[in-house]
Amino acid sequence: MSIAPDSSPVISLSGVVTRFGRNLVHDGLDLEIAKGEIVSLVGGSGSGKTTLLRHIIGLTRPAQGEVSLFGEPLHSGSMHEQIARRRRFGVLFQQGALFSAFSVGENIAFPIREERIATDAEIRQLVTLKLGMVEMEPQHALLMPAELSGGMVKRAALARALALEPELLLLDEPTAGLDPDRSASFVRLILSLREELGLTVVLVTHDLDTLAAMSSKVAVLADRKILSYASLEDTIKVDHPFIERFFRGAQGRRALAQVQGGS
Amino acid sequence: MSGSIAPGIAVDSESGIWRLSGDWTLRALSPQLVSIRRTLATLPRDARWDLADLRRIDSFGATLLWGGWQRHWPQAVELSDSHRAVIERVAQADANQLPDAPRFTALDAIATLGYALFVFRDHVLAFLALLGQLCLDVLHLLRHPREWPLLEISANLFKVGVKAMPVTALVGFLIGVVLSYLSALQLKAFGADVFIVNILGLGIIRELGPVLVSVLVAGRSGSAMTAQLGVMRVTEEIDALSAMGVSRTLRLVLPKVVALTLAMPLLVLWTSGIALFGGMVSARIDLGMSFGFFIETLPRVVPIANVFIGLAKGAAFGLLISLVACHFGLRVRPNTESLSSNTTASVVSAITIVILVDAVFAIATRSVGVPA
Ligand SMILES: Nc1ncnc2c1ncn2[C@@H]1O[C@H](COP(=O)(O)OP(=O)(O)OP(=O)(O)O)[C@@H](O)[C@H]1O
Ligand SMILES: [Mg+2]
């Protein structure tokens, strides 16, 4: 396996172009995310955030441009290496994407079983642990995805994304559908994981409270490019109509006031 | 792998203190899991621990270690606060166990059998309810003719009728050829060549044509209808329709039922025709019987009533297949397993019911259309 220095970016996108028919979604987009960052990706609805996440996961390929993960081009190497690369990150899809034929517990156990390294007893223990991390009760493990509330789907999917101890978490709207209390504990969970394991997180979010509370960097996707990639304080200084509307609306001012008051 | 240090576990022979080192993370552990498990299995109970050299530990590593510690904190252990927090979380999770999934016992087997009776009754009731609802819908449409879902009906006609023509033609032609060839072998032995027209005519028009098309259509269109309704249930589209006050039977079920009931007789006509043509081709090759003779003899030996029986069967089978398909489609629960089992059940039940009803037809029409 190739040795990459620790300082090389975890995710690097360069010159990404995406087109759906006539609809140009990304036009020469560049972004480099270093290890340990918690990056909030913001942008208007339909600006291509989910699509960008799908490029990073490797589900789709951009029409042009390069996507690298952990310092290696995404689609390089043998089949085995590509699979190994995929297991280093966890994904939370916008709709949860739990396997509907499995119970919640089986959903979380599934990736661990696939890895074939843990015994049954250990898997059960890990499932309880992951459920606890997302504040679900052990008896929720027997429920089927169709029996969950919207917020529980999100949390179960997050538990599944955490199952393989990922180095990189890609989260599409993790706090949409969670109550404020749960959003806050989600923020605490992510921050403590970063503390313990040096986790890198990319999250798409419209929730300014979450964004303000946890992100170390904010990436703004507008005009088909990454308009700015900087800390929250620097981002709000950028002069652009989208940033103006997004951060300086009523809710934005409130969230920012909290951060500035707290720090 | 980038920046990870191999995990280590060793005992200091002088002081007897066990030390962990490196990264106890899933990815770093997995290459040497076997040897680490072996070491963990032989740990003395009263060992003292020093985890100061441990760089990182994730919940998999902590679970492994916790198992090695036989689920107790050792008496003496030195470790940093953040590592302690990780292991503490595992210890807490260990305290509240996952509930067991219910086991399947002999009693459950008996209960399942009994339950099957109720399920059957449930199916029959739901099927009748669907039929009744459709009748009400038709009454409603007769009074409000402007509400007929004509667009959906014509789209369905195209899907289940026109698009099924190639495959039914191919299968019909081949069956005709095979049937004619096999009969010709026997008939030649008795010198009764001319009766090939009677056999093919009666067999295909009255019996084989409708049943053959039904089997093909049940597999092709019936399964598609069930799957479509099922996915609409999974994605909550059916609920969305109800919420808008649109009747799901009127908008989803009725167009399918009407379209298949109309399309099936036509498909039967088409397939029977092609099958007879296949039989004709084969009869000409095997028996040297000319097309002209075949076509001339056919109406004399096969009364026209048989064509009507075939058409009536086609309409009845089409109605049944679409009703069964929609019945199962609406019963899909929002998960993929239920979708697949209902689609299977839909096709199997449709074919079984068609053959049962075919037998009823055979008895009811036993004195109609058979030459004396
Ligand atoms: N498979 C697809 N085929 C065609 N167009 C697509 C496809 N997927 C996405 N698009 C288009 O690409 C654009 C970006 O979509 P995307 O889902 O990435 O938006 P988003 O930024 O995630 O929005 P939201 O915040 O609403 O989730 C949209 O205009 C969408 O219509
Ligand atoms: Mg999206």
XYZ file of C-alpha atoms in Angstrom, chain B residues 19-272:
254
model
C 1.538 -2.495 27.708
C -0.500 -1.539 24.661
C 1.036 0.502 21.886
C 0.264 1.918 18.468
C -3.167 2.305 16.939
C -5.921 0.043 18.202
C -8.211 0.913 15.343
C -10.202 -1.417 13.146
C -8.023 -0.789 10.150
C -4.701 -1.140 11.938
C -5.877 -4.183 13.883
C -7.354 -6.234 11.082
C -4.057 -7.428 9.485
C -2.854 -9.014 12.767
C -6.145 -9.765 14.376
C -5.462 -13.476 14.825
C -2.315 -13.061 16.880
C -3.818 -10.254 18.954
C -6.905 -12.311 19.713
C -4.661 -15.181 20.767
C -2.732 -12.952 23.157
C -5.925 -11.477 24.568
C -7.324 -14.943 25.227
C -4.414 -15.897 27.473
C -4.325 -12.813 29.668
C -3.958 -13.392 33.406
C -6.912 -12.022 35.356
C -4.956 -9.880 37.786
C -2.689 -8.269 35.212
C -1.689 -4.649 35.637
C -1.973 -2.371 32.628
C -0.200 0.601 31.156
C -1.880 2.221 28.174
C 0.269 5.330 28.065
C 1.871 4.369 24.719
C -1.478 3.711 23.116
C -1.917 6.275 20.366
C -5.495 5.802 19.233
C -8.277 3.424 20.115
C -11.650 3.207 18.399
C -14.714 1.352 19.535
C -13.734 -1.846 17.729
C -10.339 -1.854 19.467
C -12.018 -1.047 22.762
C -14.517 -3.895 22.300
C -11.680 -6.291 21.623
C -9.778 -5.125 24.680
C -12.892 -5.209 26.852
C -13.412 -8.842 25.834
C -9.765 -9.545 26.738
C -10.358 -7.975 30.128
C -13.317 -10.315 30.542
C -15.668 -7.343 30.797
C -14.196 -5.850 33.949
C -11.936 -2.922 34.539
C -8.554 -4.317 35.665
C -7.461 -3.371 39.174
C -4.536 -1.277 38.016
C -4.603 0.576 34.737
C -3.004 3.764 33.543
C -4.481 5.562 30.583
C -5.361 8.990 29.295
C -8.801 10.477 29.846
C -9.878 10.384 26.209
C -8.987 6.693 25.895
C -10.772 5.999 29.124
C -13.872 7.665 27.689
C -13.835 5.358 24.672
C -13.509 2.212 26.768
C -16.061 3.543 29.245
C -18.551 3.823 26.390
C -18.007 0.179 25.492
C -18.436 -0.811 29.119
C -21.716 1.075 29.290
C -23.000 -0.463 26.086
C -22.112 -3.842 27.520
C -24.305 -3.154 30.540
C -27.494 -2.817 28.475
C -27.770 -5.813 26.203
C -29.363 -5.958 22.790
C -32.734 -7.739 22.985
C -32.824 -11.105 21.250
C -34.736 -11.424 18.041
C -37.650 -13.785 18.762
C -36.778 -17.424 18.065
C -38.809 -19.693 15.843
C -40.165 -22.607 17.879
C -42.371 -25.635 17.177
C -45.291 -23.703 18.649
C -44.652 -20.915 16.164
C -44.749 -23.452 13.343
C -48.248 -24.556 14.383
C -49.290 -20.965 14.887
C -48.001 -20.115 11.421
C -50.120 -22.868 9.931
C -53.221 -21.622 11.690
C -52.303 -18.094 10.824
C -52.151 -19.051 7.159
C -55.898 -19.726 7.298
C -56.572 -16.233 8.559
C -54.237 -14.814 5.942
C -56.154 -16.685 3.271
C -59.445 -15.348 4.585
C -57.872 -11.906 4.631
C -56.838 -12.253 1.002
C -60.306 -13.310 -0.052
C -61.940 -10.426 1.828
C -59.486 -7.873 0.482
C -59.932 -9.214 -3.039
C -63.710 -8.936 -2.750
C -63.358 -5.436 -1.347
C -61.193 -4.451 -4.291
C -63.724 -5.915 -6.698
C -66.560 -4.095 -4.946
C -64.661 -0.820 -4.961
C -64.038 -1.230 -8.690
C -67.753 -1.820 -9.283
C -68.547 1.346 -7.340
C -65.931 3.200 -9.362
C -67.475 2.002 -12.598
C -70.938 3.100 -11.401
C -69.479 6.471 -10.488
C -67.849 6.745 -13.906
C -71.081 5.835 -15.665
C -72.713 8.779 -13.943
C -69.741 11.079 -14.505
C -68.423 10.054 -17.900
C -65.979 12.944 -17.983
C -63.894 11.345 -15.223
C -62.868 8.225 -17.149
C -59.064 7.948 -16.855
C -58.742 7.602 -20.615
C -55.121 8.635 -20.815
C -54.053 5.986 -18.297
C -56.188 3.341 -20.000
C -54.655 3.988 -23.400
C -51.128 4.081 -21.958
C -51.795 0.732 -20.282
C -53.298 -0.716 -23.458
C -50.112 0.110 -25.286
C -47.950 -1.319 -22.503
C -49.781 -4.606 -21.942
C -51.142 -5.104 -25.458
C -49.000 -3.711 -28.230
C -45.692 -4.297 -26.495
C -46.611 -7.923 -25.732
C -47.186 -8.751 -29.396
C -43.662 -9.800 -30.402
C -43.115 -12.223 -27.541
C -46.568 -13.822 -27.773
C -46.124 -14.194 -31.520
C -42.765 -15.886 -31.173
C -43.943 -18.317 -28.506
C -47.218 -18.980 -30.339
C -45.456 -19.729 -33.596
C -43.032 -22.156 -31.987
C -45.776 -23.958 -30.037
C -47.791 -24.270 -33.245
C -44.831 -25.782 -35.054
C -44.068 -28.257 -32.264
C -47.688 -29.312 -31.795
C -48.191 -29.829 -35.509
C -44.963 -31.768 -35.876
C -45.726 -34.133 -32.978
C -49.326 -34.727 -34.122
C -48.193 -35.301 -37.692
C -45.868 -38.083 -36.547
C -48.798 -39.973 -34.994
C -51.358 -39.186 -37.663
C -49.063 -40.339 -40.455
C -48.853 -43.758 -38.830
C -52.644 -44.148 -39.120
C -52.940 -42.442 -42.491
C -55.247 -39.871 -40.878
C -53.319 -36.827 -42.124
C -56.361 -34.572 -42.661
C -57.258 -34.598 -38.984
C -54.278 -32.363 -38.249
C -56.593 -29.438 -39.050
C -59.134 -30.578 -36.469
C -56.507 -31.116 -33.784
C -54.702 -27.830 -34.309
C -57.848 -25.803 -34.893
C -59.744 -26.978 -31.870
C -56.744 -27.258 -29.559
C -55.226 -23.881 -30.279
C -58.297 -21.705 -30.735
C -60.290 -23.089 -27.841
C -57.675 -24.091 -25.289
C -54.029 -23.449 -25.919
C -54.209 -19.899 -27.264
C -55.953 -18.318 -24.262
C -53.964 -20.279 -21.670
C -50.631 -19.648 -23.370
C -51.246 -15.923 -23.610
C -52.410 -15.847 -19.986
C -49.219 -17.449 -18.741
C -47.094 -15.057 -20.764
C -49.110 -12.000 -19.754
C -49.183 -12.986 -16.078
C -45.391 -13.227 -16.133
C -44.926 -10.099 -18.168
C -47.635 -7.598 -17.285
C -48.995 -9.034 -14.037
C -45.618 -8.911 -12.336
C -45.009 -5.411 -13.694
C -48.340 -4.177 -12.285
C -47.638 -5.656 -8.851
C -44.130 -4.238 -8.773
C -45.284 -0.804 -9.879
C -47.991 -0.540 -7.233
C -45.576 -2.022 -4.692
C -42.866 0.550 -5.332
C -45.479 3.289 -5.176
C -46.334 1.987 -1.723
C -42.662 1.879 -0.687
C -42.083 5.454 -1.829
C -45.378 6.597 -0.224
C -46.745 7.711 -3.606
C -50.009 5.877 -2.908
C -50.369 7.762 0.369
C -49.692 11.007 -1.473
C -52.513 10.166 -3.911
C -54.906 9.447 -1.045
C -53.910 12.685 0.631
C -54.851 14.554 -2.543
C -58.243 12.886 -2.453
C -57.597 10.884 -5.607
C -59.095 7.390 -5.478
C -56.287 4.914 -5.888
C -58.574 2.264 -7.355
C -59.946 4.699 -9.881
C -56.606 6.122 -10.935
C -54.279 3.152 -10.502
C -56.268 -0.093 -10.545
C -59.132 0.571 -12.928
C -57.002 1.616 -15.941
C -54.901 -1.528 -15.580
C -57.938 -3.798 -15.261
C -59.803 -2.210 -18.160
C -56.727 -2.209 -20.384
C -55.841 -5.843 -19.791
C -59.463 -7.007 -20.132
C -59.619 -5.263 -23.499
C -56.168 -6.252 -24.666
C -56.266 -9.939 -23.770
C -58.932 -11.092 -26.273
C -57.028 -9.299 -29.006
C -53.773 -10.883 -27.910
C -55.506 -14.287 -27.870
C -56.714 -13.731 -31.429
C -53.271 -12.663 -32.546
C -51.427 -15.500 -30.818
C -53.871 -18.191 -31.917
